[in-house]
mmCIF file of C-alpha atoms in Angstrom:
data_model
loop_
_atom_site.group_PDB
_atom_site.id
_atom_site.type_symbol
_atom_site.label_atom_id
_atom_site.label_comp_id
_atom_site.label_asym_id
_atom_site.label_seq_id
_atom_site.Cartn_x
_atom_site.Cartn_y
_atom_site.Cartn_z
ATOM 1 C CA UNK A 1 18.486 -63.764 53.363
ATOM 2 C CA UNK A 2 14.815 -63.501 52.495
ATOM 3 C CA UNK A 3 13.889 -62.847 56.144
ATOM 4 C CA UNK A 4 15.324 -59.652 57.627
ATOM 5 C CA UNK A 5 14.757 -58.026 61.017
ATOM 6 C CA UNK A 6 15.624 -54.304 61.321
ATOM 7 C CA UNK A 7 16.299 -53.097 64.848
ATOM 8 C CA UNK A 8 16.594 -49.438 65.800
ATOM 9 C CA UNK A 9 15.290 -46.674 67.988
ATOM 10 C CA UNK A 10 12.594 -44.358 66.708
ATOM 11 C CA UNK A 11 14.024 -42.006 64.106
ATOM 12 C CA UNK A 12 16.706 -44.354 62.785
ATOM 13 C CA UNK A 13 15.057 -44.784 59.379
ATOM 14 C CA UNK A 14 13.361 -48.183 59.705
ATOM 15 C CA UNK A 15 10.141 -47.052 58.036
ATOM 16 C CA UNK A 16 12.094 -45.250 55.310
ATOM 17 C CA UNK A 17 14.081 -48.418 54.555
ATOM 18 C CA UNK A 18 10.961 -50.598 54.453
ATOM 19 C CA UNK A 19 9.170 -48.211 52.104
ATOM 20 C CA UNK A 20 12.276 -47.965 49.904
ATOM 21 C CA UNK A 21 12.514 -51.770 49.740
ATOM 22 C CA UNK A 22 8.854 -51.933 48.690
ATOM 23 C CA UNK A 23 9.418 -49.303 46.007
ATOM 24 C CA UNK A 24 12.467 -51.183 44.676
ATOM 25 C CA UNK A 25 10.539 -54.464 44.626
ATOM 26 C CA UNK A 26 7.671 -52.869 42.711
ATOM 27 C CA UNK A 27 10.117 -51.269 40.262
ATOM 28 C CA UNK A 28 11.475 -54.786 39.658
ATOM 29 C CA UNK A 29 7.968 -56.037 38.852
ATOM 30 C CA UNK A 30 7.311 -57.711 42.204
ATOM 31 C CA UNK A 31 4.233 -57.333 44.383
ATOM 32 C CA UNK A 32 5.150 -55.513 47.589
ATOM 33 C CA UNK A 33 3.078 -54.866 50.700
ATOM 34 C CA UNK A 34 3.829 -52.434 53.522
ATOM 35 C CA UNK A 35 1.943 -52.933 56.783
ATOM 36 C CA UNK A 36 2.323 -50.515 59.726
ATOM 37 C CA UNK A 37 1.540 -52.936 62.533
ATOM 38 C CA UNK A 38 0.531 -50.294 65.084
ATOM 39 C CA UNK A 39 -2.577 -49.754 62.954
ATOM 40 C CA UNK A 40 -3.305 -53.505 62.951
ATOM 41 C CA UNK A 41 -3.189 -54.116 66.712
ATOM 42 C CA UNK A 42 -6.084 -56.361 67.696
ATOM 43 C CA UNK A 43 -6.642 -57.536 64.120
ATOM 44 C CA UNK A 44 -3.230 -58.793 63.091
ATOM 45 C CA UNK A 45 -4.577 -61.994 61.520
ATOM 46 C CA UNK A 46 -6.807 -60.106 59.087
ATOM 47 C CA UNK A 47 -4.016 -57.654 58.279
ATOM 48 C CA UNK A 48 -1.357 -60.266 57.468
ATOM 49 C CA UNK A 49 -3.777 -62.465 55.516
ATOM 50 C CA UNK A 50 -4.585 -59.504 53.254
ATOM 51 C CA UNK A 51 -0.963 -59.561 52.061
ATOM 52 C CA UNK A 52 -0.654 -63.308 51.649
ATOM 53 C CA UNK A 53 0.363 -63.201 47.984
ATOM 54 C CA UNK A 54 2.852 -60.339 48.001
ATOM 55 C CA UNK A 55 6.412 -61.189 46.973
ATOM 56 C CA UNK A 56 7.792 -58.795 49.596
ATOM 57 C CA UNK A 57 6.026 -58.138 52.884
ATOM 58 C CA UNK A 58 7.283 -55.275 55.064
ATOM 59 C CA UNK A 59 5.928 -55.377 58.615
ATOM 60 C CA UNK A 60 6.761 -52.087 60.342
ATOM 61 C CA UNK A 61 6.688 -51.589 64.102
ATOM 62 C CA UNK A 62 6.435 -55.213 65.179
ATOM 63 C CA UNK A 63 6.810 -54.194 68.816
ATOM 64 C CA UNK A 64 3.520 -52.242 68.586
ATOM 65 C CA UNK A 65 1.503 -55.328 67.615
ATOM 66 C CA UNK A 66 2.931 -58.171 69.672
ATOM 67 C CA UNK A 67 1.925 -59.304 73.125
ATOM 68 C CA UNK A 68 -1.605 -60.465 72.317
ATOM 69 C CA UNK A 69 -1.723 -64.222 71.963
ATOM 70 C CA UNK A 70 -4.049 -64.274 68.931
ATOM 71 C CA UNK A 71 -1.908 -61.722 67.106
ATOM 72 C CA UNK A 72 1.312 -63.523 67.968
ATOM 73 C CA UNK A 73 -0.128 -66.808 66.683
ATOM 74 C CA UNK A 74 -1.218 -65.048 63.471
ATOM 75 C CA UNK A 75 2.297 -63.651 62.991
ATOM 76 C CA UNK A 76 3.837 -67.061 63.690
ATOM 77 C CA UNK A 77 1.525 -68.774 61.186
ATOM 78 C CA UNK A 78 2.100 -66.078 58.543
ATOM 79 C CA UNK A 79 5.870 -66.156 59.045
ATOM 80 C CA UNK A 80 5.920 -69.916 58.476
ATOM 81 C CA UNK A 81 3.684 -69.702 55.377
ATOM 82 C CA UNK A 82 5.709 -66.872 53.885
ATOM 83 C CA UNK A 83 9.031 -68.611 54.595
ATOM 84 C CA UNK A 84 7.781 -71.888 53.077
ATOM 85 C CA UNK A 85 6.470 -70.028 50.012
ATOM 86 C CA UNK A 86 9.803 -68.252 49.516
ATOM 87 C CA UNK A 87 8.406 -64.787 50.226
ATOM 88 C CA UNK A 88 10.730 -61.982 51.255
ATOM 89 C CA UNK A 89 9.790 -60.588 54.665
ATOM 90 C CA UNK A 90 11.131 -57.477 56.351
ATOM 91 C CA UNK A 91 10.354 -56.824 60.008
ATOM 92 C CA UNK A 92 11.159 -53.701 61.975
ATOM 93 C CA UNK A 93 11.090 -53.084 65.711
ATOM 94 C CA UNK A 94 12.795 -50.978 68.340
ATOM 95 C CA UNK A 95 14.198 -54.113 69.989
ATOM 96 C CA UNK A 96 15.556 -57.513 69.008
ATOM 97 C CA UNK A 97 13.181 -60.510 69.068
ATOM 98 C CA UNK A 98 14.476 -61.724 72.437
ATOM 99 C CA UNK A 99 13.535 -58.357 74.009
ATOM 100 C CA UNK A 100 9.991 -58.138 72.581
ATOM 101 C CA UNK A 101 6.925 -58.839 74.727
ATOM 102 C CA UNK A 102 5.972 -61.933 72.741
ATOM 103 C CA UNK A 103 3.512 -64.435 74.199
ATOM 104 C CA UNK A 104 4.662 -67.225 71.914
ATOM 105 C CA UNK A 105 8.189 -68.658 72.348
ATOM 106 C CA UNK A 106 8.000 -70.260 68.883
ATOM 107 C CA UNK A 107 7.467 -66.830 67.292
ATOM 108 C CA UNK A 108 10.504 -65.499 69.164
ATOM 109 C CA UNK A 109 12.492 -68.455 67.832
ATOM 110 C CA UNK A 110 11.396 -67.838 64.207
ATOM 111 C CA UNK A 111 12.108 -64.105 64.395
ATOM 112 C CA UNK A 112 15.513 -64.793 65.951
ATOM 113 C CA UNK A 113 16.424 -66.790 62.836
ATOM 114 C CA UNK A 114 16.034 -63.723 60.598
ATOM 115 C CA UNK A 115 19.098 -61.846 59.439
ATOM 116 C CA UNK A 116 19.430 -58.824 61.756
ATOM 117 C CA UNK A 117 20.395 -55.304 60.874
ATOM 118 C CA UNK A 118 20.845 -52.821 63.715
ATOM 119 C CA UNK A 119 20.393 -49.151 62.857
ATOM 120 C CA UNK A 120 22.062 -46.465 64.947
ATOM 121 C CA UNK A 121 20.827 -42.946 65.577
ATOM 122 C CA UNK A 122 22.724 -40.484 63.398
ATOM 123 C CA UNK A 123 25.158 -38.098 65.045
ATOM 124 C CA UNK A 124 25.199 -34.398 64.097
ATOM 125 C CA UNK A 125 27.597 -34.991 61.200
ATOM 126 C CA UNK A 126 25.245 -37.659 59.829
ATOM 127 C CA UNK A 127 22.208 -35.400 60.245
ATOM 128 C CA UNK A 128 24.045 -32.572 58.501
ATOM 129 C CA UNK A 129 24.890 -34.850 55.575
ATOM 130 C CA UNK A 130 21.282 -36.045 55.286
ATOM 131 C CA UNK A 131 20.048 -32.439 55.335
ATOM 132 C CA UNK A 132 22.585 -31.389 52.710
ATOM 133 C CA UNK A 133 21.738 -34.304 50.381
ATOM 134 C CA UNK A 134 17.974 -33.974 50.759
ATOM 135 C CA UNK A 135 18.142 -30.226 50.186
ATOM 136 C CA UNK A 136 20.328 -30.771 47.131
ATOM 137 C CA UNK A 137 17.784 -33.218 45.663
ATOM 138 C CA UNK A 138 15.169 -30.477 45.978
ATOM 139 C CA UNK A 139 17.378 -27.943 44.233
ATOM 140 C CA UNK A 140 18.181 -26.129 47.484
ATOM 141 C CA UNK A 141 21.747 -25.243 48.371
ATOM 142 C CA UNK A 142 22.362 -25.217 52.126
ATOM 143 C CA UNK A 143 25.876 -24.255 53.132
ATOM 144 C CA UNK A 144 27.551 -25.590 56.252
ATOM 145 C CA UNK A 145 26.716 -22.487 58.302
ATOM 146 C CA UNK A 146 23.003 -22.772 57.441
ATOM 147 C CA UNK A 147 22.938 -26.461 58.336
ATOM 148 C CA UNK A 148 24.757 -25.817 61.631
ATOM 149 C CA UNK A 149 22.277 -23.044 62.430
ATOM 150 C CA UNK A 150 19.320 -25.337 61.723
ATOM 151 C CA UNK A 151 20.713 -28.193 63.814
ATOM 152 C CA UNK A 152 21.081 -25.844 66.804
ATOM 153 C CA UNK A 153 17.565 -24.421 66.568
ATOM 154 C CA UNK A 154 15.162 -27.188 65.484
ATOM 155 C CA UNK A 155 14.295 -30.705 66.613
ATOM 156 C CA UNK A 156 17.103 -32.853 65.276
ATOM 157 C CA UNK A 157 15.234 -36.066 64.523
ATOM 158 C CA UNK A 158 15.080 -36.877 60.825
ATOM 159 C CA UNK A 159 11.298 -36.556 60.654
ATOM 160 C CA UNK A 160 11.413 -32.987 61.950
ATOM 161 C CA UNK A 161 14.352 -32.092 59.721
ATOM 162 C CA UNK A 162 12.582 -33.492 56.658
ATOM 163 C CA UNK A 163 9.402 -31.577 57.556
ATOM 164 C CA UNK A 164 11.496 -28.419 57.851
ATOM 165 C CA UNK A 165 12.978 -29.007 54.395
ATOM 166 C CA UNK A 166 9.445 -29.471 53.033
ATOM 167 C CA UNK A 167 8.465 -26.138 54.555
ATOM 168 C CA UNK A 168 11.577 -24.357 53.239
ATOM 169 C CA UNK A 169 10.964 -25.819 49.798
ATOM 170 C CA UNK A 170 7.343 -24.590 49.781
ATOM 171 C CA UNK A 171 8.358 -21.103 50.901
#
């Protein structure tokens, strides 16, 4: 589908996936636009119109920008234009469309028609694997004991773990 809605709690990788999709689109010669909607609250119409001609539009954090009638109408209008023009649109939010504080039932209906992908929070085995792979890409070798030690002593969300790897790499 050209319209995809990612659902997941904070720290499940929604932003990472949207940015990766934009990078892949650009590598394929397409115009991609990433818009963190929390930064556009109160001026959603201007923000979405700035990306009108992108082939792929990634709207991150939809739940942070909805709930204001003007913004919801702007999203509804943009969604319809982009769909009619055959644009690829990726949305992300912490909740499904039916659980968002939307003021416009028609927007809820349009968003509910998107293909949905639910992202789960990684368990400790998943976090350990991410740490191992990211360290390996940086040329760092972390054995199982080191990873277990880190997971017991630092914040275990992926953002904190990635920041820790950055710090270890610099040191």
